[in-house]
Short mmCIF file of C-alpha atoms and ligand atoms in Angstrom, two decimals:
data_model
loop_
_atom_site.label_atom_id
_atom_site.label_comp_id
_atom_site.label_asym_id
_atom_site.label_seq_id
_atom_site.Cartn_x
_atom_site.Cartn_y
_atom_site.Cartn_z
CA MET A 20 0.04 0.13 -0.10
CA ASN A 21 1.34 3.38 -0.92
CA VAL A 22 0.22 6.69 0.75
CA VAL A 23 0.50 10.23 -0.67
CA VAL A 24 -0.59 13.08 1.79
CA LEU A 25 -1.84 16.41 0.54
CA LEU A 26 -0.75 19.06 3.14
CA GLY A 27 -1.59 22.59 3.22
CA PRO A 28 -3.69 25.36 4.93
CA PRO A 29 -7.78 25.01 4.65
CA GLY A 30 -8.61 26.30 1.09
CA ALA A 31 -5.31 25.57 -0.41
CA GLY A 32 -7.11 23.55 -3.05
CA LYS A 33 -6.49 19.85 -1.64
CA GLY A 34 -10.06 18.46 -2.57
CA THR A 35 -9.78 20.22 -6.02
CA VAL A 36 -6.26 18.84 -6.57
CA ALA A 37 -7.67 15.26 -5.56
CA GLU A 38 -10.26 15.19 -7.91
CA VAL A 39 -7.84 14.78 -10.80
CA LEU A 40 -5.84 12.09 -9.14
CA VAL A 41 -8.55 10.08 -8.62
CA GLY A 42 -8.78 9.60 -12.37
CA LYS A 43 -4.95 8.17 -11.75
CA GLY A 44 -5.88 5.41 -9.83
CA TYR A 45 -5.64 7.17 -6.24
CA ILE A 46 -8.10 6.51 -3.73
CA HIS A 47 -9.17 9.83 -2.35
CA VAL A 48 -9.69 9.83 1.36
CA SER A 49 -10.65 13.28 3.20
CA THR A 50 -11.30 12.89 6.85
CA GLY A 51 -13.48 16.20 6.56
CA ASP A 52 -15.51 14.35 4.07
CA LEU A 53 -15.69 10.98 6.52
CA LEU A 54 -16.53 13.32 9.44
CA ARG A 55 -19.05 15.26 7.35
CA GLU A 56 -20.87 11.88 6.54
CA GLN A 57 -21.08 10.89 10.20
CA ILE A 58 -22.80 14.22 10.76
CA ARG A 59 -25.31 13.59 8.07
CA LEU A 60 -25.90 10.13 9.52
CA GLU A 61 -26.43 12.16 12.97
CA THR A 62 -24.26 9.21 14.65
CA PRO A 63 -22.86 10.06 18.28
CA LEU A 64 -19.42 10.60 16.85
CA GLY A 65 -21.18 12.76 14.32
CA ILE A 66 -22.72 15.14 16.96
CA LYS A 67 -19.84 15.64 18.77
CA ALA A 68 -17.82 16.36 15.73
CA LYS A 69 -20.15 18.87 14.46
CA LYS A 70 -19.71 21.27 17.41
CA LEU A 71 -16.21 21.33 17.09
CA MET A 72 -15.91 21.55 13.22
CA ASP A 73 -18.55 24.22 13.24
CA GLY A 74 -16.29 26.21 15.63
CA GLY A 75 -13.36 25.45 13.53
CA GLN A 76 -11.69 23.42 15.96
CA PHE A 77 -9.98 19.89 15.46
CA VAL A 78 -12.01 16.66 16.29
CA PRO A 79 -9.61 14.74 18.55
CA ASP A 80 -6.50 12.47 17.42
CA ASP A 81 -7.86 9.18 18.56
CA VAL A 82 -11.01 10.01 16.51
CA VAL A 83 -9.34 10.52 13.12
CA VAL A 84 -6.78 8.10 13.92
CA GLY A 85 -9.13 5.31 13.95
CA MET A 86 -11.24 5.95 11.18
CA ILE A 87 -7.81 5.81 8.95
CA ARG A 88 -7.11 2.48 11.02
CA ASP A 89 -10.46 0.99 9.89
CA LEU A 90 -9.90 2.30 6.58
CA LEU A 91 -6.25 0.88 5.87
CA LYS A 92 -6.53 -2.40 7.83
CA ASP A 93 -8.60 -4.17 4.96
CA SER A 94 -6.97 -2.34 2.05
CA ALA A 95 -5.69 -4.57 -1.07
CA PHE A 96 -2.14 -4.92 -1.78
CA GLY A 97 -1.09 -2.42 -4.03
CA THR A 98 -3.73 0.09 -3.36
CA SER A 99 -2.43 3.71 -3.58
CA TYR A 100 -4.16 6.40 -1.23
CA LEU A 101 -4.04 9.95 -1.59
CA PHE A 102 -4.65 11.40 2.07
CA ASP A 103 -6.35 14.82 1.99
CA GLY A 104 -6.60 16.42 5.65
CA PHE A 105 -4.94 13.89 7.42
CA PRO A 106 -2.52 13.85 9.07
CA ARG A 107 -2.98 17.07 10.71
CA THR A 108 -1.27 16.95 14.12
CA LEU A 109 2.07 15.59 14.98
CA VAL A 110 0.55 13.04 17.06
CA GLN A 111 -1.48 11.85 13.87
CA ALA A 112 1.78 11.83 11.79
CA GLU A 113 3.50 9.60 14.30
CA LYS A 114 0.22 7.25 14.39
CA LEU A 115 0.18 7.31 10.71
CA ALA A 116 3.87 6.10 10.55
CA GLU A 117 3.02 3.44 13.23
CA LEU A 118 0.21 2.12 11.04
CA LEU A 119 1.98 2.04 8.12
CA GLN A 120 4.73 -0.10 9.25
CA THR A 121 2.70 -2.58 10.95
CA LEU A 122 0.98 -2.83 7.49
CA ASN A 123 3.96 -2.81 5.38
CA GLY A 124 2.90 0.36 3.53
CA THR A 125 4.78 3.22 2.48
CA LEU A 126 4.38 7.14 2.73
CA GLU A 127 5.88 8.16 -0.59
CA LYS A 128 5.46 11.88 -0.84
CA VAL A 129 3.89 14.72 1.07
CA VAL A 130 2.77 17.31 -1.31
CA LEU A 131 2.67 20.70 0.24
CA LEU A 132 0.08 23.19 -1.29
CA GLU A 133 1.37 26.84 -0.47
CA CYS A 134 -0.90 29.87 -0.62
CA PRO A 135 -1.10 33.08 1.08
CA VAL A 136 -3.72 33.86 3.84
CA GLU A 137 -6.04 36.53 1.71
CA THR A 138 -6.13 34.17 -1.31
CA ILE A 139 -7.29 31.62 1.20
CA VAL A 140 -9.82 33.71 2.89
CA GLU A 141 -11.21 34.50 -0.48
CA ARG A 142 -11.26 30.86 -1.69
CA LEU A 143 -13.12 29.44 1.15
CA ILE A 144 -16.00 32.21 1.46
CA GLY A 145 -16.73 31.43 -2.15
CA ARG A 146 -16.47 27.78 -1.93
CA ARG A 147 -19.69 26.02 -2.48
CA THR A 148 -20.00 22.14 -2.65
CA CYS A 149 -22.45 19.28 -3.72
CA GLY A 150 -24.12 17.46 -1.13
CA LYS A 151 -24.52 14.33 -3.13
CA CYS A 152 -21.49 13.86 -5.27
CA GLY A 153 -18.85 16.00 -3.08
CA SER A 154 -17.75 18.32 -6.17
CA VAL A 155 -16.24 21.49 -5.11
CA TYR A 156 -16.85 24.73 -7.02
CA HIS A 157 -16.23 28.35 -6.25
CA VAL A 158 -18.68 31.28 -7.25
CA THR A 159 -15.79 32.95 -9.12
CA PHE A 160 -12.80 30.88 -9.64
CA ASN A 161 -14.72 27.39 -10.62
CA PRO A 162 -18.35 28.69 -11.19
CA PRO A 163 -20.66 25.73 -12.13
CA SER A 164 -22.51 26.28 -15.51
CA LYS A 165 -25.73 27.32 -13.82
CA ALA A 166 -25.47 29.06 -10.84
CA GLU A 167 -25.71 27.56 -7.49
CA THR A 168 -26.36 24.14 -9.27
CA CYS A 169 -24.27 21.14 -9.28
CA ASP A 170 -23.03 20.18 -13.06
CA VAL A 171 -23.03 16.67 -12.02
CA GLU A 172 -26.23 16.14 -9.76
CA GLY A 173 -28.33 19.00 -11.09
CA CYS A 174 -29.03 19.89 -7.36
CA GLU A 175 -28.50 22.96 -5.24
CA LEU A 176 -25.05 23.68 -3.95
CA THR A 177 -24.29 24.30 -0.34
CA GLN A 178 -22.17 26.40 1.63
CA ARG A 179 -20.30 24.85 4.62
CA ALA A 180 -21.18 25.90 8.03
CA ASP A 181 -17.32 26.51 8.42
CA ASP A 182 -16.89 28.79 5.72
CA THR A 183 -17.30 31.97 7.29
CA GLU A 184 -14.76 34.58 7.53
CA GLU A 185 -14.53 34.40 11.33
CA THR A 186 -14.45 30.69 11.22
CA VAL A 187 -11.82 30.51 8.37
CA ARG A 188 -9.48 32.75 10.39
CA LYS A 189 -9.95 30.72 13.53
CA ARG A 190 -9.20 27.51 11.28
CA LEU A 191 -6.15 29.36 9.94
CA LYS A 192 -4.76 29.78 13.32
CA VAL A 193 -5.37 26.20 14.21
CA TYR A 194 -3.59 25.10 11.25
CA THR A 195 -0.49 27.54 11.93
CA GLU A 196 -0.14 26.11 15.65
CA GLN A 197 -0.94 22.44 15.12
CA THR A 198 -0.46 21.61 11.41
CA ALA A 199 2.31 23.73 10.08
CA PRO A 200 4.73 21.96 12.46
CA LEU A 201 4.44 18.63 10.27
CA ILE A 202 6.04 20.63 7.19
CA SER A 203 9.72 20.49 9.23
CA TYR A 204 8.70 17.17 10.74
CA TYR A 205 8.46 15.81 6.85
CA GLU A 206 11.23 17.92 5.47
CA ALA A 207 13.54 16.14 8.09
CA GLU A 208 12.07 12.58 6.41
CA GLY A 209 13.06 14.05 2.70
CA LEU A 210 9.22 13.66 1.86
CA ILE A 211 8.20 17.12 1.32
CA GLN A 212 7.44 18.54 -2.36
CA PRO A 213 6.07 22.38 -2.34
CA ILE A 214 3.75 23.32 -4.93
CA ASN A 215 2.89 26.85 -5.85
CA ALA A 216 -1.03 26.62 -5.12
CA ASP A 217 -1.60 30.10 -5.88
CA GLN A 218 -2.15 29.87 -9.46
CA PRO A 219 -4.87 28.80 -11.67
CA ILE A 220 -6.62 25.58 -10.85
CA ASN A 221 -5.30 23.43 -14.15
CA ASP A 222 -1.86 24.81 -13.15
CA VAL A 223 -1.80 23.57 -9.96
CA ARG A 224 -3.36 20.38 -10.99
CA ALA A 225 -0.59 19.93 -13.77
CA ASP A 226 2.28 20.46 -11.07
CA VAL A 227 1.05 18.14 -8.46
CA ILE A 228 0.53 15.29 -11.29
CA LYS A 229 4.10 16.16 -12.40
CA VAL A 230 5.62 15.52 -8.85
CA LEU A 231 3.83 12.47 -8.45
CA GLY A 232 5.26 11.13 -11.91
P1 ADP B 233 -10.39 22.13 4.88
O1 ADP B 233 -11.22 22.65 3.75
O2 ADP B 233 -10.85 23.18 5.94
O3 ADP B 233 -9.14 21.55 4.53
P2 ADP B 233 -11.66 19.62 5.94
O4 ADP B 233 -12.93 19.23 5.11
O5 ADP B 233 -10.51 18.76 5.47
O6 ADP B 233 -11.52 21.36 5.56
O7 ADP B 233 -11.88 19.34 7.55
C1 ADP B 233 -13.19 20.17 8.18
C2 ADP B 233 -13.10 20.16 9.38
O8 ADP B 233 -12.63 18.78 9.68
C3 ADP B 233 -11.63 20.77 10.32
O9 ADP B 233 -11.70 22.08 10.69
C4 ADP B 233 -11.60 19.74 11.62
O10 ADP B 233 -12.59 20.42 12.51
C5 ADP B 233 -12.16 18.18 11.02
N1 ADP B 233 -11.07 17.56 10.59
C6 ADP B 233 -10.80 17.12 9.25
N2 ADP B 233 -9.51 16.33 9.31
C7 ADP B 233 -9.34 16.11 10.63
C8 ADP B 233 -8.10 15.79 11.12
N3 ADP B 233 -7.00 15.01 10.60
N4 ADP B 233 -7.96 16.01 12.69
C9 ADP B 233 -8.84 16.49 13.40
N5 ADP B 233 -9.81 17.42 12.78
C10 ADP B 233 -10.06 17.08 11.52
P1 ADP B 234 -9.23 22.57 0.65
O1 ADP B 234 -9.34 21.27 0.30
O2 ADP B 234 -7.44 22.51 0.61
O3 ADP B 234 -9.73 23.14 1.80
P2 ADP B 234 -10.48 23.00 -1.87
O4 ADP B 234 -10.18 22.35 -2.88
O5 ADP B 234 -11.99 22.81 -1.20
O6 ADP B 234 -9.51 23.33 -0.88
O7 ADP B 234 -10.59 24.58 -2.45
C1 ADP B 234 -11.18 25.72 -1.83
C2 ADP B 234 -12.17 26.67 -2.75
O8 ADP B 234 -11.01 27.29 -3.60
C3 ADP B 234 -12.95 26.18 -3.57
O9 ADP B 234 -13.92 26.72 -3.86
C4 ADP B 234 -12.21 25.70 -5.12
O10 ADP B 234 -13.20 25.54 -6.11
C5 ADP B 234 -11.38 26.99 -4.89
N1 ADP B 234 -10.07 26.66 -5.58
C6 ADP B 234 -9.07 25.51 -5.27
N2 ADP B 234 -7.93 25.71 -6.11
C7 ADP B 234 -8.04 26.94 -6.44
C8 ADP B 234 -7.03 27.64 -7.49
N3 ADP B 234 -5.78 27.12 -7.88
N4 ADP B 234 -7.71 28.88 -7.83
C9 ADP B 234 -8.70 29.44 -7.43
N5 ADP B 234 -9.52 28.90 -6.77
C10 ADP B 234 -9.34 27.67 -6.29
#
């Protein structure tokens, strides 16, 4: 099993890049999407996670590590995973390393999407998503053909509860405090591949495809 991690602040474009890599044989794993599915199903985990997520805080490490452990333990030989939004803390990174060691898996690369703060705020405030298929749009930078409507499903697009300016700024602070330390952690292992994410979507996607060979 091989794993590629997409690292970067909220709004850098991790989900948008992941959409094209799925066509290249990767299984896209977004812990945010997995958590939102628990919220939709109103499970006890979802009810607890919703409060934290809506306030821009992380859910506890053991919850997300448990989700990743369940997913990896049954994976077929040779599967390639693309992790989007995991790991997000040093504890999660250490747990991932342990899991991969146990399962004979390899962390191949950590692709770091770099993007300035003001671009991020603009991207997240204008983000719209499809509740059915998960497609990600932006009102200006990546609009659907018909306003507020998913091109794939034809249903109305939604705005995430945590994509308000106030919560976005809180999430950026949490990123700086808890996730940014992963950059030097993975640099020390020689795994970081930086990408300029402040370019048009197709250029960012092409750069990522290039570094993944
Ligand atoms: P973004 O688009 O900001 O990168 P995600 O959809 O990846 O957002 O995550 C949304 C929220 O889900 C996060 O703000 C956090 O509350 C929670 N979350 C997702 N992944 C993790 C994780 N690995 N550890 C802790 N919390 C997480
Ligand atoms: P993340 O998963 O890192 O939180 P998303 O992929 O959801 O980020 O992207 C956040 C928002 O920014 C979405 O509305 C998306 O359409 C838009 N977006 C993503 N990449 C770019 C880009 N390179 N240029 C302009 N807008 C982008």
